[in-house]
């Protein structure tokens, strides 16, 4: 006899089986009585299968790998618990577990919409500034004074550009 | 502008004079935005949230579309004021329950509302009466571009706008329409519609979003996915789904009139009678009765211009608005008395019904 299906959230025997078709992709989820109640599955207008898929796709064994976001301290276990990330940098930290989920969750896996042009220009200026400051400090340490002077001039130029673009 | 002035001013939602499609009560487009390198509100500590609130309030309030509007911290509002904001769809139920670190900026005409530190740092939303998806998108796109000059948004070239929940990733846009679908409900076809809409990548929810019921046969239909499709494409696709639902509702209305006009007019007539004469009305009963009378206005039983009165009452018969009109909080049974009294007064002066199957179909 085949093994009975287990709840995707708590591993108890599943009694509620959901299927949703989004953009011709079939998503299936199995839940026990208690998890189905807790997630509001008994009221189909009030729950999001996307959120359930998100949590169910994280298996408990993988959650012990101990990956932690350097920016905010968020862990994979926190993600499993909340179904939300801690900060924008988590998207890079948890790239490996996120990618397989996106395919089920969205129409595509790559953004094709609006691009915040001004914010990106400003970000690239800040990134350039950070790199030049490191270069300047290296040049001074190794007594390459001509390079240091060039870095200093470039830093001044970039700072002027940043000042003309309003920021936070 | 202060909260008292906002509450006493008419909102975009109660002014449906410009609405051409009676079946769509309201269009809403929402964008989620987050500041780069800052923890999302659900993970940020109190100090971070306070700093984010201050930065975002200042940036949003100085955008041209928001000048001289309302700019408040949620902590400074009473429970009743928060409830009124929820009833006007200016804030979510989640934000209304926030204890600290949350804020709201609303434009003077109440068509634009920006929630701060809800699930994301910014939840920008534009509300328009009737079906106006493109206009709502243009307004929100302009405001978003303006905010982008002042705030560094978390953005990835491959994943788009980064949001607390990966289900909002990409465009981080939810476009929705609040639809009045009484004939599809009476004909028992809503389940079929919900299934079909789901298959097209859209979601059907109740009046107040996720987890809410569909009192008054009012449903919210919105896009489910946000990544892999540009904003304009999502809006175009939603627009065609909405048009198809409108067509189904119009057909369902015609069929009901053809097959059993007596039964339909009986429902509308009884609803009118109860609204004119009852002395106790719960919120959901009032919604259901107003829904039937609204259907009556669409079918020509009542003059069509009276639909805007009904739309105003759909908001004003809710608990927060009733208590505000009464200048104080009161218990549910007192509210039921107040609601019935308010509706009796309104319906005493309402146009007389004229039941004639030949007058149907002004949609």
Coordinates of C-alpha atoms in Angstrom, one line a residue:
Chain A
X1 CA 0.0 0.0 0.0
X2 CA 1.3 3.5 -0.8
X3 CA 2.4 5.7 2.1
X4 CA -0.3 8.1 3.2
X5 CA 0.5 11.7 2.2
X6 CA 2.0 13.9 4.9
X7 CA 1.1 17.5 5.7
X8 CA 3.5 19.8 3.9
X9 CA 3.7 22.1 6.9
X10 CA 4.0 19.7 9.9
X11 CA 4.4 16.2 8.5
X12 CA 1.3 14.7 10.2
X13 CA -1.0 12.6 8.0
X14 CA -2.6 14.9 5.4
X15 CA -6.4 14.9 5.0
X16 CA -6.8 18.1 3.0
X17 CA -5.5 18.2 -0.6
X18 CA -5.4 21.4 -2.5
X19 CA -4.8 22.0 -6.2
X20 CA -4.5 25.4 -7.8
X21 CA -3.8 26.1 -11.4
X22 CA -2.1 29.4 -12.1
X23 CA -1.0 30.2 -15.7
X24 CA -1.4 26.6 -16.7
X25 CA 0.9 25.4 -13.9
X26 CA -0.5 22.9 -11.4
X27 CA 0.4 23.6 -7.7
X28 CA -0.5 20.9 -5.2
X29 CA -0.4 21.1 -1.4
X30 CA -1.4 18.5 1.3
X31 CA -2.3 19.6 4.8
X32 CA -3.5 18.0 8.0
X33 CA -6.8 19.0 9.6
X34 CA -5.1 21.3 12.1
X35 CA -2.9 23.2 9.6
X36 CA -5.8 23.5 7.2
X37 CA -7.9 25.1 9.9
X38 CA -5.1 27.4 11.0
X39 CA -4.4 28.6 7.5
X40 CA -8.0 29.4 6.8
X41 CA -8.3 26.8 4.0
X42 CA -11.9 26.1 5.1
X43 CA -12.7 29.6 3.8
X44 CA -11.3 29.5 0.2
X45 CA -11.7 33.3 -0.3
X46 CA -9.4 34.1 2.6
X47 CA -6.1 32.3 2.1
X48 CA -3.2 32.5 -0.3
X49 CA -1.9 29.2 -1.8
X50 CA 1.2 31.2 -2.7
X51 CA 2.1 31.7 0.9
X52 CA 1.5 28.0 1.7
X53 CA 3.6 26.9 -1.3
X54 CA 6.3 29.2 -0.1
X55 CA 6.5 27.6 3.4
X56 CA 5.9 24.0 2.2
X57 CA 8.7 24.1 -0.3
X58 CA 11.3 24.7 2.5
X59 CA 12.0 21.2 3.9
X60 CA 12.8 21.1 7.6
X61 CA 16.2 19.3 7.1
X62 CA 17.5 22.0 4.8
X63 CA 16.5 24.6 7.4
X64 CA 19.4 23.4 9.7
X65 CA 22.1 24.5 7.3
X66 CA 22.6 27.6 9.3
X67 CA 22.8 30.2 6.5
X68 CA 22.5 33.7 8.0
X69 CA 22.0 37.0 6.3
X70 CA 25.1 39.1 7.0
X71 CA 23.1 42.4 6.7
X72 CA 20.2 41.6 9.1
X73 CA 20.9 38.3 10.8
X74 CA 17.9 36.6 9.3
X75 CA 18.1 32.7 9.1
X76 CA 16.5 30.1 6.9
X77 CA 14.5 29.0 10.0
X78 CA 13.1 32.5 10.4
X79 CA 12.1 32.4 6.7
X80 CA 10.3 29.1 7.3
X81 CA 8.5 30.6 10.3
X82 CA 7.5 34.0 8.8
X83 CA 7.3 33.3 5.0
X84 CA 8.9 36.7 4.7
X85 CA 12.5 37.9 4.4
X86 CA 14.4 40.2 6.8
X87 CA 15.9 42.7 4.4
X88 CA 16.7 43.2 0.7
X89 CA 20.1 41.5 1.1
X90 CA 18.3 38.2 2.1
X91 CA 17.4 37.8 -1.5
X92 CA 21.1 37.2 -2.3
X93 CA 21.8 35.2 0.9
X94 CA 18.9 32.8 0.3
X95 CA 19.1 32.7 -3.5
X96 CA 19.5 28.9 -3.5
X97 CA 16.2 28.2 -1.7
X98 CA 14.3 31.1 -3.4
X99 CA 15.0 30.2 -7.1
X100 CA 13.1 26.9 -7.2
X101 CA 10.1 28.6 -5.6
X102 CA 9.8 31.4 -8.0
X103 CA 8.9 29.2 -10.9
X104 CA 5.8 28.0 -9.0
X105 CA 4.9 31.3 -7.6
X106 CA 5.2 33.7 -10.6
X107 CA 4.6 33.9 -14.3
X108 CA 8.4 34.2 -15.0
X109 CA 11.6 34.3 -13.0
X110 CA 13.1 37.5 -14.4
X111 CA 11.8 41.1 -13.9
X112 CA 10.7 42.7 -17.1
X113 CA 9.0 45.8 -15.7
X114 CA 9.8 49.2 -14.4
X115 CA 13.5 50.1 -13.7
X116 CA 14.2 52.8 -11.1
X117 CA 16.6 54.7 -13.4
X118 CA 17.6 57.5 -11.0
X119 CA 18.1 55.3 -8.0
X120 CA 20.3 52.9 -10.0
X121 CA 22.4 55.8 -11.3
X122 CA 22.8 57.0 -7.7
X123 CA 23.7 53.5 -6.5
X124 CA 26.4 53.1 -9.1
X125 CA 27.9 56.4 -8.0
X126 CA 27.9 55.3 -4.4
X127 CA 29.5 52.0 -5.4
X128 CA 32.2 53.9 -7.4
X129 CA 32.8 56.1 -4.4
X130 CA 33.3 53.2 -2.0
X131 CA 35.8 51.5 -4.4
X132 CA 37.7 54.8 -4.9
X133 CA 38.0 55.3 -1.1
X134 CA 39.5 51.8 -0.8
X135 CA 41.9 52.5 -3.7
X136 CA 43.0 55.8 -2.1
X137 CA 43.7 54.2 1.2
X138 CA 45.7 51.3 -0.5
X139 CA 47.6 53.9 -2.6
X140 CA 48.6 55.9 0.6
X141 CA 49.6 52.7 2.5
X142 CA 51.9 51.6 -0.3
X143 CA 53.2 55.2 -0.8
X144 CA 51.9 55.5 -4.4
X145 CA 51.3 59.2 -4.1
X146 CA 50.5 59.8 -7.8
X147 CA 47.7 57.2 -7.7
X148 CA 46.5 58.6 -4.5
X149 CA 46.2 62.1 -6.0
X150 CA 44.3 60.7 -9.0
X151 CA 41.9 58.8 -6.6
X152 CA 41.4 62.0 -4.6
X153 CA 40.5 64.0 -7.7
X154 CA 38.1 61.3 -8.9
X155 CA 36.5 61.1 -5.4
X156 CA 35.8 64.8 -5.6
X157 CA 34.3 64.5 -9.0
X158 CA 32.0 61.7 -7.9
X159 CA 31.0 63.5 -4.8
X160 CA 29.9 66.5 -6.9
X161 CA 27.8 64.2 -9.1
X162 CA 26.2 62.7 -6.0
X163 CA 25.4 66.2 -4.7
X164 CA 23.5 67.1 -7.8
X165 CA 21.3 64.0 -7.5
X166 CA 19.1 64.3 -4.4
X167 CA 19.2 61.3 -2.1
X168 CA 17.9 60.1 1.3
Chain B
X1 CA -4.8 68.6 6.6
X2 CA -5.8 66.8 9.8
X3 CA -7.7 63.5 10.3
X4 CA -10.9 65.3 11.3
X5 CA -10.9 67.3 8.1
X6 CA -10.2 64.2 6.1
X7 CA -13.0 62.2 7.7
X8 CA -15.5 65.0 7.0
X9 CA -14.4 65.3 3.3
X10 CA -15.9 63.2 0.6
X11 CA -13.6 60.4 -0.6
X12 CA -12.9 59.2 -4.1
X13 CA -14.9 56.1 -3.3
X14 CA -18.1 57.9 -2.3
X15 CA -18.0 60.1 -5.4
X16 CA -18.9 57.6 -8.1
X17 CA -20.5 60.2 -10.4
X18 CA -17.6 59.7 -12.8
X19 CA -18.1 55.9 -12.9
X20 CA -19.2 54.7 -16.2
X21 CA -19.3 51.0 -15.4
X22 CA -21.7 50.4 -12.6
X23 CA -20.4 46.8 -12.1
X24 CA -16.9 48.1 -11.1
X25 CA -17.2 50.2 -7.9
X26 CA -13.5 51.1 -7.7
X27 CA -10.1 50.5 -9.2
X28 CA -7.0 50.3 -7.1
X29 CA -3.3 50.0 -8.0
X30 CA -0.8 49.3 -5.3
X31 CA 3.0 49.3 -5.4
X32 CA 5.2 47.9 -2.6
X33 CA 8.6 49.7 -2.2
X34 CA 11.4 49.2 0.3
X35 CA 14.5 51.2 1.2
X36 CA 17.8 49.6 0.2
X37 CA 20.0 48.2 3.0
X38 CA 17.3 48.5 5.7
X39 CA 15.4 45.7 7.4
X40 CA 11.9 45.1 6.3
X41 CA 9.2 46.3 8.8
X42 CA 8.5 42.8 10.1
X43 CA 12.1 42.3 11.1
X44 CA 13.4 45.8 11.8
X45 CA 13.7 46.9 15.5
X46 CA 11.7 49.8 16.9
X47 CA 14.5 52.3 16.5
X48 CA 15.0 51.4 12.8
X49 CA 11.3 51.5 12.1
X50 CA 11.1 55.0 13.7
X51 CA 13.9 56.2 11.5
X52 CA 12.4 54.6 8.3
X53 CA 9.0 56.2 9.2
X54 CA 10.6 59.6 9.5
X55 CA 12.5 59.3 6.2
X56 CA 9.5 58.0 4.3
X57 CA 6.9 60.4 5.8
X58 CA 9.1 63.4 4.8
X59 CA 9.8 62.1 1.3
X60 CA 6.2 61.2 0.5
X61 CA 4.7 64.3 2.0
X62 CA 6.9 66.5 -0.2
X63 CA 5.8 64.8 -3.4
X64 CA 3.6 67.2 -5.5
X65 CA 0.7 64.8 -5.5
X66 CA 0.6 64.6 -1.7
X67 CA 1.1 68.3 -0.7
X68 CA -1.3 69.7 1.9
X69 CA -2.6 66.2 2.5
X70 CA -2.8 64.1 5.7
X71 CA 0.5 63.0 7.2
X72 CA 0.2 61.1 10.4
X73 CA 1.8 58.4 12.6
X74 CA -0.8 55.7 13.2
X75 CA 0.1 55.9 17.0
X76 CA -1.5 59.3 17.0
X77 CA -4.9 58.1 15.8
X78 CA -7.8 56.7 17.8
X79 CA -9.2 53.2 17.2
X80 CA -12.3 54.8 15.6
X81 CA -10.2 57.0 13.3
X82 CA -8.2 53.9 12.2
X83 CA -11.4 52.0 11.5
X84 CA -12.8 54.8 9.3
X85 CA -9.5 54.7 7.3
X86 CA -10.0 51.0 6.8
X87 CA -13.6 51.4 5.7
X88 CA -12.4 54.0 3.1
X89 CA -9.8 51.5 1.9
X90 CA -7.0 54.1 2.8
X91 CA -5.2 51.6 5.1
X92 CA -5.2 47.9 5.4
X93 CA -6.5 46.0 8.5
X94 CA -2.9 45.0 9.2
X95 CA -1.7 48.6 9.4
X96 CA -4.7 49.7 11.5
X97 CA -3.5 47.2 14.2
X98 CA 0.1 48.5 14.2
X99 CA 1.1 49.8 17.6
X100 CA 4.2 51.8 16.7
X101 CA 6.4 52.8 13.8
X102 CA 3.6 52.9 11.3
X103 CA 2.4 56.0 9.3
X104 CA 0.1 57.2 6.6
X105 CA 0.2 60.0 4.1
X106 CA -3.0 60.7 2.1
X107 CA -3.6 63.2 -0.7
X108 CA -6.3 65.8 -0.2
X109 CA -8.8 64.1 -2.5
X110 CA -8.2 60.7 -0.8
X111 CA -7.3 59.2 -4.2
X112 CA -3.7 58.5 -3.2
X113 CA -2.7 56.9 0.1
X114 CA 0.8 55.7 1.2
X115 CA 1.1 53.3 4.1
X116 CA 4.5 53.3 5.8
X117 CA 5.9 50.3 7.6
X118 CA 3.1 47.9 6.8
X119 CA 4.5 44.7 5.4
X120 CA 6.9 46.8 3.3
X121 CA 8.4 50.2 4.0
X122 CA 6.1 51.8 1.5
X123 CA 2.8 50.6 0.2
X124 CA 1.7 53.2 -2.3
X125 CA -1.9 53.0 -3.5
X126 CA -4.1 54.9 -5.9
X127 CA -7.9 54.6 -5.7
X128 CA -10.2 55.6 -8.5
X129 CA -14.0 55.2 -8.7
X130 CA -15.3 53.0 -11.5
X131 CA -13.0 51.1 -13.9
X132 CA -9.9 53.3 -14.5
X133 CA -6.9 51.0 -14.5
X134 CA -4.8 53.0 -16.9
X135 CA -5.4 56.3 -15.2
X136 CA -4.7 54.8 -11.8
X137 CA -1.4 53.2 -13.1
X138 CA -0.3 56.6 -14.7
X139 CA -0.9 58.4 -11.4
X140 CA 0.9 55.8 -9.3
X141 CA 3.8 55.5 -11.8
X142 CA 4.3 59.3 -11.7
X143 CA 4.3 59.4 -7.9
X144 CA 6.7 56.4 -7.7
X145 CA 9.1 58.0 -10.1
X146 CA 9.0 61.2 -8.0
X147 CA 9.7 59.2 -4.8
X148 CA 12.6 57.4 -6.5
X149 CA 14.4 60.8 -6.8
X150 CA 14.4 61.1 -3.0
X151 CA 14.6 57.4 -1.8
X152 CA 17.0 54.6 -2.7
X153 CA 14.6 51.7 -3.4
X154 CA 15.7 48.1 -3.0
X155 CA 16.0 46.8 -6.5
X156 CA 17.6 43.9 -8.3
X157 CA 18.1 44.0 -12.1
X158 CA 16.9 40.3 -12.3
X159 CA 14.3 40.2 -9.5
X160 CA 13.0 43.7 -9.8
X161 CA 11.7 45.6 -6.7
X162 CA 12.6 43.6 -3.6
X163 CA 9.7 43.1 -1.1
X164 CA 9.4 41.4 2.3
X165 CA 7.3 38.6 0.8
X166 CA 8.7 36.9 -2.4
X167 CA 5.1 36.7 -3.7
X168 CA 5.2 40.4 -4.3
X169 CA 8.6 40.5 -6.0
X170 CA 9.3 42.0 -9.4
X171 CA 6.9 44.8 -10.3
X172 CA 5.6 44.6 -6.7
X173 CA 2.3 45.8 -8.2
X174 CA -1.2 44.6 -7.3
X175 CA -3.9 46.1 -9.6
X176 CA -7.4 45.3 -8.5
X177 CA -11.1 46.2 -9.1
X178 CA -13.9 46.0 -6.6
X179 CA -16.8 44.5 -8.5
X180 CA -20.5 44.3 -7.6
X181 CA -21.6 40.9 -8.9
X182 CA -25.1 40.2 -7.4
X183 CA -26.6 38.4 -10.4
X184 CA -23.6 35.9 -10.6
X185 CA -24.1 35.3 -6.8
X186 CA -27.9 34.9 -7.1
X187 CA -27.4 32.5 -10.1
X188 CA -24.9 30.5 -8.1
X189 CA -22.2 31.1 -10.7
X190 CA -19.5 32.7 -8.5
X191 CA -17.6 29.5 -7.8
X192 CA -17.3 28.9 -11.5
X193 CA -16.1 32.5 -12.0
X194 CA -13.5 32.2 -9.1
X195 CA -12.1 29.0 -10.7
X196 CA -11.9 30.5 -14.1
X197 CA -10.3 33.7 -12.8
X198 CA -7.7 31.7 -10.8
X199 CA -6.7 29.8 -14.0
X200 CA -6.0 33.1 -15.6
X201 CA -3.5 34.0 -12.9
X202 CA -5.9 36.4 -11.0
X203 CA -7.3 36.2 -7.5
X204 CA -10.8 36.8 -6.1
X205 CA -11.1 38.1 -2.6
X206 CA -13.8 39.8 -0.3
X207 CA -14.4 43.5 0.1
X208 CA -11.4 44.1 2.5
X209 CA -8.9 41.8 0.8
X210 CA -7.4 38.6 2.1
X211 CA -9.5 36.8 4.6
X212 CA -12.5 39.1 4.3
X213 CA -16.0 38.0 3.3
X214 CA -17.9 39.1 0.2
X215 CA -20.9 40.9 1.9
X216 CA -23.1 42.7 -0.6
X217 CA -21.8 40.6 -3.4
X218 CA -18.8 42.8 -3.7
X219 CA -15.5 41.1 -4.7
X220 CA -12.0 42.2 -5.3
X221 CA -10.2 40.8 -8.3
X222 CA -6.5 41.3 -8.6
X223 CA -3.4 39.9 -10.3
X224 CA -1.8 37.0 -8.5
X225 CA 1.7 37.1 -9.9
X226 CA 4.1 40.1 -10.0
X227 CA 7.4 38.7 -11.6
X228 CA 8.0 38.0 -15.2
X229 CA 5.5 40.4 -16.7
X230 CA 5.7 44.2 -17.1
X231 CA 3.2 46.5 -15.3
X232 CA 1.4 47.5 -18.5
X233 CA 1.0 43.8 -19.5
X234 CA -0.4 42.9 -16.1
X235 CA -2.9 45.8 -16.3
X236 CA -3.9 44.9 -19.9
X237 CA -4.5 41.3 -18.9
X238 CA -6.4 42.2 -15.7
X239 CA -8.5 44.6 -17.8
X240 CA -9.5 41.9 -20.2
X241 CA -10.4 39.5 -17.3
X242 CA -12.5 42.3 -15.7
X243 CA -14.3 42.9 -19.0
X244 CA -15.1 39.3 -19.3
X245 CA -16.5 39.2 -15.7
X246 CA -18.6 42.4 -16.5
X247 CA -20.0 40.6 -19.6
X248 CA -20.9 37.5 -17.5
X249 CA -22.6 39.6 -14.8
X250 CA -24.6 41.5 -17.5
X251 CA -25.6 38.2 -19.1
X252 CA -26.5 36.7 -15.7
X253 CA -28.7 39.8 -15.1
X254 CA -30.5 39.4 -18.4
X255 CA -31.1 35.7 -17.8
X256 CA -32.5 36.4 -14.3
X257 CA -34.9 38.9 -15.8
X258 CA -35.9 36.6 -18.6
X259 CA -36.3 33.5 -16.5
X260 CA -37.7 34.8 -13.3
X261 CA -38.2 38.6 -13.2
X262 CA -40.8 38.2 -10.4
X263 CA -38.4 36.5 -8.1
X264 CA -35.6 39.1 -8.8
X265 CA -38.0 42.1 -8.4
X266 CA -39.3 40.5 -5.2
X267 CA -35.8 40.5 -3.7
X268 CA -35.2 44.1 -4.7
X269 CA -38.6 45.3 -3.5
X270 CA -38.2 43.5 -0.2
X271 CA -34.7 45.0 0.3
X272 CA -36.2 48.5 -0.4
X273 CA -39.0 47.8 2.1
X274 CA -36.7 46.7 4.8
X275 CA -34.3 49.7 4.3
X276 CA -37.3 52.0 4.5
X277 CA -38.9 50.5 7.6
X278 CA -36.4 48.4 9.8
X279 CA -35.3 49.5 13.2
X280 CA -32.3 47.1 13.7
X281 CA -29.8 46.3 10.9
X282 CA -26.5 44.6 11.2
X283 CA -23.6 45.7 9.0
X284 CA -23.7 42.6 6.7
X285 CA -27.5 42.7 6.4
X286 CA -27.3 46.4 5.4
X287 CA -24.6 45.6 2.9
X288 CA -26.7 42.8 1.3
X289 CA -29.8 45.0 1.2
X290 CA -28.0 48.0 -0.3
X291 CA -26.4 45.6 -2.8
X292 CA -29.9 44.5 -4.0
X293 CA -31.1 48.1 -4.2
X294 CA -28.0 49.0 -6.2
X295 CA -28.8 46.2 -8.6
X296 CA -32.3 47.8 -8.8
X297 CA -30.7 51.1 -9.8
X298 CA -28.7 49.3 -12.5
X299 CA -31.8 47.6 -13.8
X300 CA -33.9 50.8 -14.0
X301 CA -36.1 50.0 -11.0
X302 CA -34.7 53.2 -9.4
X303 CA -33.3 56.2 -11.2
X304 CA -29.7 55.4 -12.2
X305 CA -28.4 58.6 -10.6
X306 CA -29.4 57.3 -7.2
X307 CA -26.6 54.7 -7.4
X308 CA -24.1 57.2 -6.1
X309 CA -26.3 57.6 -2.9
X310 CA -26.1 53.8 -2.4
X311 CA -22.4 53.8 -3.0
X312 CA -22.0 56.5 -0.3
X313 CA -24.2 54.5 2.1
X314 CA -22.1 51.3 1.5
X315 CA -19.3 53.2 3.2
X316 CA -21.3 55.2 5.7
X317 CA -23.3 52.3 7.1
X318 CA -20.2 50.7 8.3
X319 CA -19.4 50.7 12.1
X320 CA -16.6 53.3 12.1
X321 CA -18.5 55.8 10.0
X322 CA -21.7 55.3 12.0
X323 CA -20.0 55.9 15.3
X324 CA -18.2 58.9 14.0
X325 CA -21.5 60.4 12.9
X326 CA -22.8 59.8 16.4
X327 CA -19.7 61.4 17.9
X328 CA -18.7 58.5 20.0
X329 CA -18.2 54.7 20.3
X330 CA -21.2 52.5 21.0
X331 CA -21.9 48.8 21.2
X332 CA -23.0 46.6 18.3
X333 CA -26.7 46.6 19.2
X334 CA -26.7 50.4 19.5
X335 CA -25.0 50.6 16.1
X336 CA -27.7 48.3 14.6
X337 CA -30.3 50.8 15.8
X338 CA -28.3 53.8 14.5
X339 CA -27.7 52.1 11.1
X340 CA -31.4 51.3 10.6
X341 CA -32.4 54.9 11.6
X342 CA -29.8 56.4 9.2
X343 CA -31.0 54.2 6.3
X344 CA -34.7 54.8 7.1
X345 CA -34.0 58.6 6.8
X346 CA -32.1 58.1 3.5
X347 CA -34.7 55.8 2.0
X348 CA -37.7 58.0 3.0
X349 CA -36.5 60.4 0.3
X350 CA -35.3 57.7 -2.2
X351 CA -36.9 57.6 -5.6
X352 CA -40.0 55.3 -5.8
X353 CA -39.4 51.9 -7.5
X354 CA -40.8 51.2 -10.9
X355 CA -40.8 47.5 -11.7
X356 CA -40.8 46.9 -15.4
X357 CA -38.7 44.2 -17.2
X358 CA -38.4 46.5 -20.2
X359 CA -36.4 49.0 -18.4
X360 CA -33.5 46.7 -17.6
X361 CA -29.9 46.8 -18.9
X362 CA -28.4 50.2 -18.6
X363 CA -24.9 48.7 -18.4

